[in-house]
PDB file of C-alpha atoms in Angstrom:
ATOM      1  CA  UNK A 141      37.266 133.201 -30.652  1.00 53.00           C
ATOM      2  CA  UNK A 142      35.509 129.268 -29.163  1.00 57.00           C
ATOM      3  CA  UNK A 143      34.457 127.671 -32.368  1.00 66.00           C
ATOM      4  CA  UNK A 144      31.277 128.616 -33.878  1.00 65.00           C
ATOM      5  CA  UNK A 145      27.881 127.515 -33.317  1.00 60.00           C
ATOM      6  CA  UNK A 146      27.698 124.759 -36.384  1.00 59.00           C
ATOM      7  CA  UNK A 147      23.616 125.431 -36.522  1.00 64.00           C
ATOM      8  CA  UNK A 148      24.192 128.894 -37.862  1.00 82.00           C
ATOM      9  CA  UNK A 149      28.086 128.276 -39.065  1.00 90.00           C
ATOM     10  CA  UNK A 150      29.244 125.973 -41.772  1.00 96.00           C
ATOM     11  CA  UNK A 151      32.719 125.194 -41.145  1.00 97.00           C
ATOM     12  CA  UNK A 152      35.139 124.246 -43.461  1.00 97.00           C
ATOM     13  CA  UNK A 153      38.057 122.460 -43.379  1.00 97.00           C
ATOM     14  CA  UNK A 154      41.645 122.879 -45.857  1.00 96.00           C
ATOM     15  CA  UNK A 155      44.566 120.904 -45.993  1.00 96.00           C
ATOM     16  CA  UNK A 156      48.014 121.619 -45.727  1.00 94.00           C
ATOM     17  CA  UNK A 157      50.297 118.880 -46.576  1.00 93.00           C
ATOM     18  CA  UNK A 158      49.793 115.596 -47.812  1.00 92.00           C
ATOM     19  CA  UNK A 159      49.115 113.968 -44.526  1.00 93.00           C
ATOM     20  CA  UNK A 160      46.649 116.028 -43.627  1.00 95.00           C
ATOM     21  CA  UNK A 161      44.872 115.371 -46.541  1.00 95.00           C
ATOM     22  CA  UNK A 162      45.113 111.274 -46.053  1.00 94.00           C
ATOM     23  CA  UNK A 163      43.874 111.960 -42.631  1.00 96.00           C
ATOM     24  CA  UNK A 164      40.825 113.969 -43.775  1.00 97.00           C
ATOM     25  CA  UNK A 165      39.738 111.543 -45.950  1.00 95.00           C
ATOM     26  CA  UNK A 166      40.153 108.709 -43.723  1.00 96.00           C
ATOM     27  CA  UNK A 167      37.926 110.409 -41.051  1.00 97.00           C
ATOM     28  CA  UNK A 168      35.333 110.763 -44.001  1.00 96.00           C
ATOM     29  CA  UNK A 169      35.175 106.947 -44.968  1.00 96.00           C
ATOM     30  CA  UNK A 170      34.977 105.592 -41.011  1.00 97.00           C
ATOM     31  CA  UNK A 171      31.958 107.875 -40.289  1.00 97.00           C
ATOM     32  CA  UNK A 172      30.578 106.607 -43.296  1.00 96.00           C
ATOM     33  CA  UNK A 173      30.974 103.822 -42.664  1.00 96.00           C
ATOM     34  CA  UNK A 174      29.843 104.031 -38.945  1.00 96.00           C
ATOM     35  CA  UNK A 175      26.563 106.004 -40.015  1.00 96.00           C
ATOM     36  CA  UNK A 176      25.436 103.174 -42.665  1.00 96.00           C
ATOM     37  CA  UNK A 177      26.579 100.588 -40.525  1.00 95.00           C
ATOM     38  CA  UNK A 178      22.933  99.687 -39.787  1.00 92.00           C
ATOM     39  CA  UNK A 179      21.933  98.123 -42.852  1.00 93.00           C
ATOM     40  CA  UNK A 180      17.570  98.596 -43.256  1.00 91.00           C
ATOM     41  CA  UNK A 181      17.689  98.299 -47.581  1.00 91.00           C
ATOM     42  CA  UNK A 182      19.115  97.256 -50.088  1.00 91.00           C
ATOM     43  CA  UNK A 183      19.804 100.818 -50.930  1.00 92.00           C
ATOM     44  CA  UNK A 184      21.495 101.311 -47.429  1.00 93.00           C
ATOM     45  CA  UNK A 185      23.564  98.458 -48.150  1.00 93.00           C
ATOM     46  CA  UNK A 186      25.226  98.904 -51.248  1.00 94.00           C
ATOM     47  CA  UNK A 187      25.865 102.144 -49.914  1.00 95.00           C
ATOM     48  CA  UNK A 188      27.254 100.455 -46.512  1.00 96.00           C
ATOM     49  CA  UNK A 189      28.767  97.960 -49.134  1.00 96.00           C
ATOM     50  CA  UNK A 190      30.661 100.571 -51.508  1.00 95.00           C
ATOM     51  CA  UNK A 191      31.745 103.241 -47.776  1.00 96.00           C
ATOM     52  CA  UNK A 192      33.655 100.150 -46.946  1.00 96.00           C
ATOM     53  CA  UNK A 193      35.285  98.963 -50.679  1.00 95.00           C
ATOM     54  CA  UNK A 194      36.326 102.846 -50.412  1.00 95.00           C
ATOM     55  CA  UNK A 195      37.768 102.137 -46.643  1.00 95.00           C
ATOM     56  CA  UNK A 196      39.843  98.825 -47.682  1.00 94.00           C
ATOM     57  CA  UNK A 197      41.139 101.387 -50.523  1.00 92.00           C
ATOM     58  CA  UNK A 198      42.749 103.277 -48.439  1.00 92.00           C
ATOM     59  CA  UNK A 199      44.050 101.188 -46.241  1.00 91.00           C
ATOM     60  CA  UNK A 200      46.141  99.167 -48.661  1.00 88.00           C
ATOM     61  CA  UNK A 201      48.083 102.708 -49.095  1.00 81.00           C
ATOM     62  CA  UNK A 202      51.255 103.295 -47.063  1.00 72.00           C
ATOM     63  CA  UNK A 203      52.093 102.786 -43.492  1.00 86.00           C
ATOM     64  CA  UNK A 204      48.508 104.206 -42.125  1.00 93.00           C
ATOM     65  CA  UNK A 205      49.810 102.250 -38.579  1.00 92.00           C
ATOM     66  CA  UNK A 206      53.693 103.855 -37.705  1.00 93.00           C
ATOM     67  CA  UNK A 207      52.098 107.665 -39.087  1.00 94.00           C
ATOM     68  CA  UNK A 208      49.427 107.819 -36.873  1.00 95.00           C
ATOM     69  CA  UNK A 209      52.000 106.030 -34.005  1.00 94.00           C
ATOM     70  CA  UNK A 210      54.602 108.457 -35.342  1.00 94.00           C
ATOM     71  CA  UNK A 211      51.505 112.335 -35.033  1.00 94.00           C
ATOM     72  CA  UNK A 212      50.354 110.179 -32.088  1.00 94.00           C
ATOM     73  CA  UNK A 213      53.794 110.932 -30.368  1.00 93.00           C
ATOM     74  CA  UNK A 214      54.725 114.480 -32.233  1.00 92.00           C
ATOM     75  CA  UNK A 215      51.531 115.472 -30.205  1.00 91.00           C
ATOM     76  CA  UNK A 216      52.806 113.962 -26.919  1.00 90.00           C
ATOM     77  CA  UNK A 217      55.837 115.918 -27.109  1.00 90.00           C
ATOM     78  CA  UNK A 218      53.785 119.018 -27.890  1.00 86.00           C
ATOM     79  CA  UNK A 219      51.788 118.602 -24.708  1.00 86.00           C
ATOM     80  CA  UNK A 220      55.178 117.818 -22.327  1.00 83.00           C
ATOM     81  CA  UNK A 221      56.178 121.069 -23.063  1.00 83.00           C
ATOM     82  CA  UNK A 222      53.110 123.369 -23.229  1.00 80.00           C
ATOM     83  CA  UNK A 223      53.471 121.949 -19.199  1.00 74.00           C
ATOM     84  CA  UNK A 224      56.512 124.096 -18.820  1.00 77.00           C
ATOM     85  CA  UNK A 225      53.988 126.794 -19.361  1.00 76.00           C
ATOM     86  CA  UNK A 226      53.183 128.714 -16.340  1.00 78.00           C
ATOM     87  CA  UNK A 227      49.607 128.622 -14.945  1.00 74.00           C
ATOM     88  CA  UNK A 228      48.769 125.950 -17.796  1.00 74.00           C
ATOM     89  CA  UNK A 229      46.161 123.312 -16.697  1.00 77.00           C
ATOM     90  CA  UNK A 230      48.139 120.595 -15.639  1.00 79.00           C
ATOM     91  CA  UNK A 231      45.215 117.879 -14.273  1.00 84.00           C
ATOM     92  CA  UNK A 232      44.212 118.552 -18.197  1.00 86.00           C
ATOM     93  CA  UNK A 233      47.076 117.663 -20.169  1.00 87.00           C
ATOM     94  CA  UNK A 234      48.397 114.566 -17.987  1.00 87.00           C
ATOM     95  CA  UNK A 235      44.884 113.265 -19.402  1.00 90.00           C
ATOM     96  CA  UNK A 236      45.887 114.336 -22.752  1.00 90.00           C
ATOM     97  CA  UNK A 237      48.745 112.502 -21.559  1.00 90.00           C
ATOM     98  CA  UNK A 238      47.469 108.948 -20.822  1.00 92.00           C
ATOM     99  CA  UNK A 239      45.194 109.425 -23.435  1.00 92.00           C
ATOM    100  CA  UNK A 240      47.958 109.442 -25.959  1.00 93.00           C
ATOM    101  CA  UNK A 241      49.737 106.629 -24.434  1.00 92.00           C
ATOM    102  CA  UNK A 242      46.517 104.596 -24.238  1.00 93.00           C
ATOM    103  CA  UNK A 243      46.332 104.937 -28.454  1.00 94.00           C
ATOM    104  CA  UNK A 244      49.238 104.445 -28.772  1.00 94.00           C
ATOM    105  CA  UNK A 245      49.712 101.187 -27.004  1.00 94.00           C
ATOM    106  CA  UNK A 246      46.204 100.353 -28.562  1.00 93.00           C
ATOM    107  CA  UNK A 247      47.290 100.893 -32.325  1.00 93.00           C
ATOM    108  CA  UNK A 248      50.623  99.257 -31.655  1.00 92.00           C
ATOM    109  CA  UNK A 249      49.064  95.792 -30.198  1.00 91.00           C
ATOM    110  CA  UNK A 250      45.978  96.046 -32.830  1.00 89.00           C
ATOM    111  CA  UNK A 251      45.836  93.229 -36.005  1.00 87.00           C
ATOM    112  CA  UNK A 252      45.528  95.120 -39.441  1.00 88.00           C
ATOM    113  CA  UNK A 253      43.459  97.265 -39.773  1.00 90.00           C
ATOM    114  CA  UNK A 254      40.457  95.625 -41.354  1.00 88.00           C
ATOM    115  CA  UNK A 255      41.658  92.483 -42.167  1.00 89.00           C
ATOM    116  CA  UNK A 256      38.000  90.917 -41.460  1.00 90.00           C
ATOM    117  CA  UNK A 257      36.850  93.283 -44.375  1.00 93.00           C
ATOM    118  CA  UNK A 258      39.411  91.978 -46.989  1.00 91.00           C
ATOM    119  CA  UNK A 259      38.886  88.385 -45.597  1.00 91.00           C
ATOM    120  CA  UNK A 260      35.151  88.289 -45.701  1.00 93.00           C
ATOM    121  CA  UNK A 261      32.813  86.177 -48.860  1.00 93.00           C
ATOM    122  CA  UNK A 262      30.113  88.734 -48.982  1.00 94.00           C
ATOM    123  CA  UNK A 263      32.110  91.458 -48.951  1.00 95.00           C
ATOM    124  CA  UNK A 264      34.884  90.706 -51.513  1.00 94.00           C
ATOM    125  CA  UNK A 265      31.964  89.426 -54.087  1.00 93.00           C
ATOM    126  CA  UNK A 266      30.129  92.725 -53.684  1.00 94.00           C
ATOM    127  CA  UNK A 267      33.007  94.471 -54.198  1.00 93.00           C
ATOM    128  CA  UNK A 268      33.923  92.844 -57.684  1.00 92.00           C
ATOM    129  CA  UNK A 269      30.703  94.405 -58.875  1.00 93.00           C
ATOM    130  CA  UNK A 270      30.534  97.725 -57.319  1.00 92.00           C
ATOM    131  CA  UNK A 271      32.954  99.032 -60.890  1.00 90.00           C
ATOM    132  CA  UNK A 272      29.909  98.099 -62.576  1.00 92.00           C
ATOM    133  CA  UNK A 273      26.606 100.692 -63.135  1.00 91.00           C
ATOM    134  CA  UNK A 274      24.680  98.829 -61.317  1.00 89.00           C
ATOM    135  CA  UNK A 275      26.220  95.699 -60.863  1.00 88.00           C
ATOM    136  CA  UNK A 276      24.454  94.823 -57.134  1.00 89.00           C
ATOM    137  CA  UNK A 277      21.289  94.048 -59.315  1.00 89.00           C
ATOM    138  CA  UNK A 278      19.450  90.974 -57.251  1.00 86.00           C
ATOM    139  CA  UNK A 279      20.282  88.838 -60.535  1.00 91.00           C
ATOM    140  CA  UNK A 280      23.990  89.702 -59.960  1.00 90.00           C
ATOM    141  CA  UNK A 281      24.795  88.880 -55.985  1.00 92.00           C
ATOM    142  CA  UNK A 282      21.792  86.324 -55.118  1.00 94.00           C
ATOM    143  CA  UNK A 283      24.129  86.209 -52.394  1.00 93.00           C
ATOM    144  CA  UNK A 284      23.413  89.706 -51.593  1.00 92.00           C
ATOM    145  CA  UNK A 285      20.404  89.355 -51.329  1.00 93.00           C
ATOM    146  CA  UNK A 286      19.956  86.820 -49.387  1.00 94.00           C
ATOM    147  CA  UNK A 287      22.398  88.476 -46.772  1.00 94.00           C
ATOM    148  CA  UNK A 288      20.702  91.691 -47.619  1.00 93.00           C
ATOM    149  CA  UNK A 289      17.322  89.500 -46.057  1.00 93.00           C
ATOM    150  CA  UNK A 290      18.517  88.117 -42.622  1.00 93.00           C
ATOM    151  CA  UNK A 291      17.398  88.775 -39.255  1.00 94.00           C
ATOM    152  CA  UNK A 292      18.629  92.337 -38.583  1.00 93.00           C
ATOM    153  CA  UNK A 293      20.035  91.020 -35.405  1.00 94.00           C
ATOM    154  CA  UNK A 294      22.069  88.804 -37.138  1.00 94.00           C
ATOM    155  CA  UNK A 295      23.168  90.944 -39.557  1.00 94.00           C
ATOM    156  CA  UNK A 296      23.817  93.756 -37.395  1.00 94.00           C
ATOM    157  CA  UNK A 297      26.506  91.212 -34.786  1.00 95.00           C
ATOM    158  CA  UNK A 298      28.428  90.528 -38.416  1.00 94.00           C
ATOM    159  CA  UNK A 299      28.813  94.056 -39.177  1.00 95.00           C
ATOM    160  CA  UNK A 300      30.173  94.799 -35.894  1.00 94.00           C
ATOM    161  CA  UNK A 301      32.443  91.656 -36.079  1.00 93.00           C
ATOM    162  CA  UNK A 302      33.586  93.684 -39.126  1.00 93.00           C
ATOM    163  CA  UNK A 303      34.356  96.940 -37.221  1.00 94.00           C
ATOM    164  CA  UNK A 304      35.329  96.082 -34.160  1.00 91.00           C
ATOM    165  CA  UNK A 305      38.880  95.920 -35.541  1.00 89.00           C
ATOM    166  CA  UNK A 306      38.855  99.183 -37.225  1.00 94.00           C
ATOM    167  CA  UNK A 307      38.239 100.874 -33.754  1.00 93.00           C
ATOM    168  CA  UNK A 308      41.533 101.299 -32.433  1.00 94.00           C
ATOM    169  CA  UNK A 309      42.500 102.802 -35.813  1.00 95.00           C
ATOM    170  CA  UNK A 310      39.666 105.551 -35.760  1.00 95.00           C
ATOM    171  CA  UNK A 311      40.045 106.195 -31.929  1.00 95.00           C
ATOM    172  CA  UNK A 312      43.399 107.190 -32.551  1.00 95.00           C
ATOM    173  CA  UNK A 313      42.478 108.941 -35.641  1.00 96.00           C
ATOM    174  CA  UNK A 314      40.120 111.336 -33.604  1.00 96.00           C
ATOM    175  CA  UNK A 315      42.405 111.803 -31.015  1.00 95.00           C
ATOM    176  CA  UNK A 316      44.855 113.445 -34.199  1.00 96.00           C
ATOM    177  CA  UNK A 317      42.345 115.410 -35.373  1.00 97.00           C
ATOM    178  CA  UNK A 318      40.712 116.693 -32.381  1.00 95.00           C
ATOM    179  CA  UNK A 319      44.316 117.982 -30.575  1.00 94.00           C
ATOM    180  CA  UNK A 320      44.504 119.344 -34.398  1.00 95.00           C
ATOM    181  CA  UNK A 321      41.720 121.463 -34.905  1.00 96.00           C
ATOM    182  CA  UNK A 322      42.096 122.370 -30.659  1.00 92.00           C
ATOM    183  CA  UNK A 323      45.167 123.171 -32.188  1.00 90.00           C
ATOM    184  CA  UNK A 324      43.650 126.903 -33.314  1.00 92.00           C
ATOM    185  CA  UNK A 325      41.396 129.152 -32.327  1.00 94.00           C
ATOM    186  CA  UNK A 326      38.881 131.437 -34.798  1.00 96.00           C
ATOM    187  CA  UNK A 327      39.853 134.743 -35.326  1.00 96.00           C
ATOM    188  CA  UNK A 328      37.254 136.993 -37.612  1.00 96.00           C
ATOM    189  CA  UNK A 329      38.628 138.078 -40.943  1.00 97.00           C
ATOM    190  CA  UNK A 330      37.480 140.465 -43.383  1.00 97.00           C
ATOM    191  CA  UNK A 331      38.034 139.391 -47.173  1.00 97.00           C
ATOM    192  CA  UNK A 332      37.475 142.223 -49.772  1.00 97.00           C
ATOM    193  CA  UNK A 333      36.055 141.215 -53.156  1.00 95.00           C
ATOM    194  CA  UNK A 334      35.270 137.911 -52.448  1.00 95.00           C
ATOM    195  CA  UNK A 335      38.939 137.506 -51.469  1.00 97.00           C
ATOM    196  CA  UNK A 336      41.432 136.791 -48.989  1.00 97.00           C
ATOM    197  CA  UNK A 337      45.443 135.703 -48.523  1.00 96.00           C
ATOM    198  CA  UNK A 338      47.561 135.477 -46.002  1.00 95.00           C
ATOM    199  CA  UNK A 339      50.622 133.593 -44.453  1.00 94.00           C
ATOM    200  CA  UNK A 340      51.462 130.579 -42.856  1.00 91.00           C
ATOM    201  CA  UNK A 341      54.508 128.828 -41.008  1.00 90.00           C
ATOM    202  CA  UNK A 342      53.887 125.333 -39.572  1.00 88.00           C
ATOM    203  CA  UNK A 343      50.212 124.752 -39.729  1.00 93.00           C
ATOM    204  CA  UNK A 344      48.498 121.648 -41.298  1.00 94.00           C
ATOM    205  CA  UNK A 345      44.961 123.080 -41.624  1.00 96.00           C
ATOM    206  CA  UNK A 346      43.254 125.762 -42.174  1.00 96.00           C
ATOM    207  CA  UNK A 347      39.190 125.879 -41.301  1.00 97.00           C
ATOM    208  CA  UNK A 348      37.094 129.006 -42.597  1.00 97.00           C
ATOM    209  CA  UNK A 349      33.739 129.725 -40.087  1.00 96.00           C
ATOM    210  CA  UNK A 350      30.728 130.978 -42.671  1.00 96.00           C
ATOM    211  CA  UNK A 351      27.274 132.087 -41.240  1.00 94.00           C
ATOM    212  CA  UNK A 352      24.841 128.865 -43.838  1.00 91.00           C
ATOM    213  CA  UNK A 353      22.543 131.276 -44.771  1.00 92.00           C
ATOM    214  CA  UNK A 354      24.047 133.798 -47.033  1.00 92.00           C
ATOM    215  CA  UNK A 355      24.982 131.090 -49.407  1.00 95.00           C
ATOM    216  CA  UNK A 356      29.258 131.795 -50.022  1.00 96.00           C
ATOM    217  CA  UNK A 357      31.092 129.550 -49.566  1.00 97.00           C
ATOM    218  CA  UNK A 358      35.288 129.536 -49.861  1.00 97.00           C
ATOM    219  CA  UNK A 359      37.425 127.791 -52.353  1.00 96.00           C
ATOM    220  CA  UNK A 360      40.739 127.631 -51.061  1.00 96.00           C
ATOM    221  CA  UNK A 361      43.821 126.783 -52.400  1.00 93.00           C
ATOM    222  CA  UNK A 362      47.367 126.752 -51.016  1.00 87.00           C
ATOM    223  CA  UNK A 363      50.371 124.644 -49.429  1.00 81.00           C
ATOM    224  CA  UNK A 364      52.855 124.969 -46.278  1.00 78.00           C
ATOM    225  CA  UNK A 365      53.048 128.545 -46.315  1.00 86.00           C
ATOM    226  CA  UNK A 366      50.815 130.023 -48.039  1.00 91.00           C
ATOM    227  CA  UNK A 367      47.188 130.273 -48.395  1.00 96.00           C
ATOM    228  CA  UNK A 368      44.677 132.413 -50.378  1.00 97.00           C
ATOM    229  CA  UNK A 369      40.603 131.565 -50.264  1.00 97.00           C
ATOM    230  CA  UNK A 370      38.484 132.678 -52.729  1.00 97.00           C
ATOM    231  CA  UNK A 371      34.818 132.935 -51.711  1.00 97.00           C
ATOM    232  CA  UNK A 372      31.631 132.611 -54.183  1.00 96.00           C
ATOM    233  CA  UNK A 373      27.587 131.961 -54.184  1.00 96.00           C
ATOM    234  CA  UNK A 374      26.198 129.033 -54.844  1.00 95.00           C
ATOM    235  CA  UNK A 375      23.971 130.355 -57.594  1.00 94.00           C
ATOM    236  CA  UNK A 376      27.286 131.478 -59.900  1.00 90.00           C
ATOM    237  CA  UNK A 377      24.855 133.571 -62.508  1.00 90.00           C
ATOM    238  CA  UNK A 378      22.887 135.816 -59.974  1.00 90.00           C
ATOM    239  CA  UNK A 379      24.713 135.437 -56.207  1.00 90.00           C
ATOM    240  CA  UNK A 380      25.877 138.254 -55.311  1.00 93.00           C
ATOM    241  CA  UNK A 381      29.164 138.092 -52.459  1.00 94.00           C
ATOM    242  CA  UNK A 382      29.959 141.727 -50.861  1.00 94.00           C
ATOM    243  CA  UNK A 383      32.006 143.496 -51.724  1.00 95.00           C
ATOM    244  CA  UNK A 384      33.408 143.525 -47.736  1.00 96.00           C
ATOM    245  CA  UNK A 385      32.617 140.283 -46.072  1.00 95.00           C
ATOM    246  CA  UNK A 386      34.058 139.116 -42.041  1.00 96.00           C
ATOM    247  CA  UNK A 387      35.051 135.598 -41.793  1.00 97.00           C
ATOM    248  CA  UNK A 388      35.842 133.180 -39.384  1.00 97.00           C
ATOM    249  CA  UNK A 389      39.406 131.833 -39.409  1.00 97.00           C
ATOM    250  CA  UNK A 390      41.519 128.895 -37.785  1.00 97.00           C
ATOM    251  CA  UNK A 391      44.762 128.449 -38.606  1.00 95.00           C
ATOM    252  CA  UNK A 392      45.600 124.825 -37.072  1.00 94.00           C
TER     253      UNK A 392
END
């Protein structure tokens, strides 16, 4: 089955290893940073700086650049293997291989991820106050209040320069996760009494599709070879989970 229509379905994802877990967390933070980057108020400003602060913490852990390069190489080898399969779309594979090579080169030549974020005085000032409830009030950070009242175009230009150094990271991560998600296809499965379990091999990501109007969500647990899904109604007291229910599952 192709990707469920996200207008009618909600796609829930669950990582089966620590690396994929890290990639999904990083993807979420990057999405927050980019979506909140057009600051129009104090509230949106604090939300943006909070996401930036969390992103910096993630970037300061582990060898993200080398891990991304390893993943790009893994996908390159996989595509090269597919190129030998009869009747495969070699033109598409050639395009994908070139894209992987370009992303790898961009990662190699890119400066340290988030360096401008770490060195900026306004970001550092706000980060020091984020651990305090309400710590970014105007009386605590008058310089931040001034910054938020700078002309919109001036703020946008500053933020754009901050995010420029993140683009190679974001592009490589988007490529890796897109290829991972596309490596699996959705199939209809059936849960009994709100429960489903199965065995998998060499998989990194589970994707569960459920109709949004059912008000049922999956609680997933698992690891490299086995997983279980418990389906729960959002109204834990009055909601009903059918004895038999269909859902869409993709193992990537």
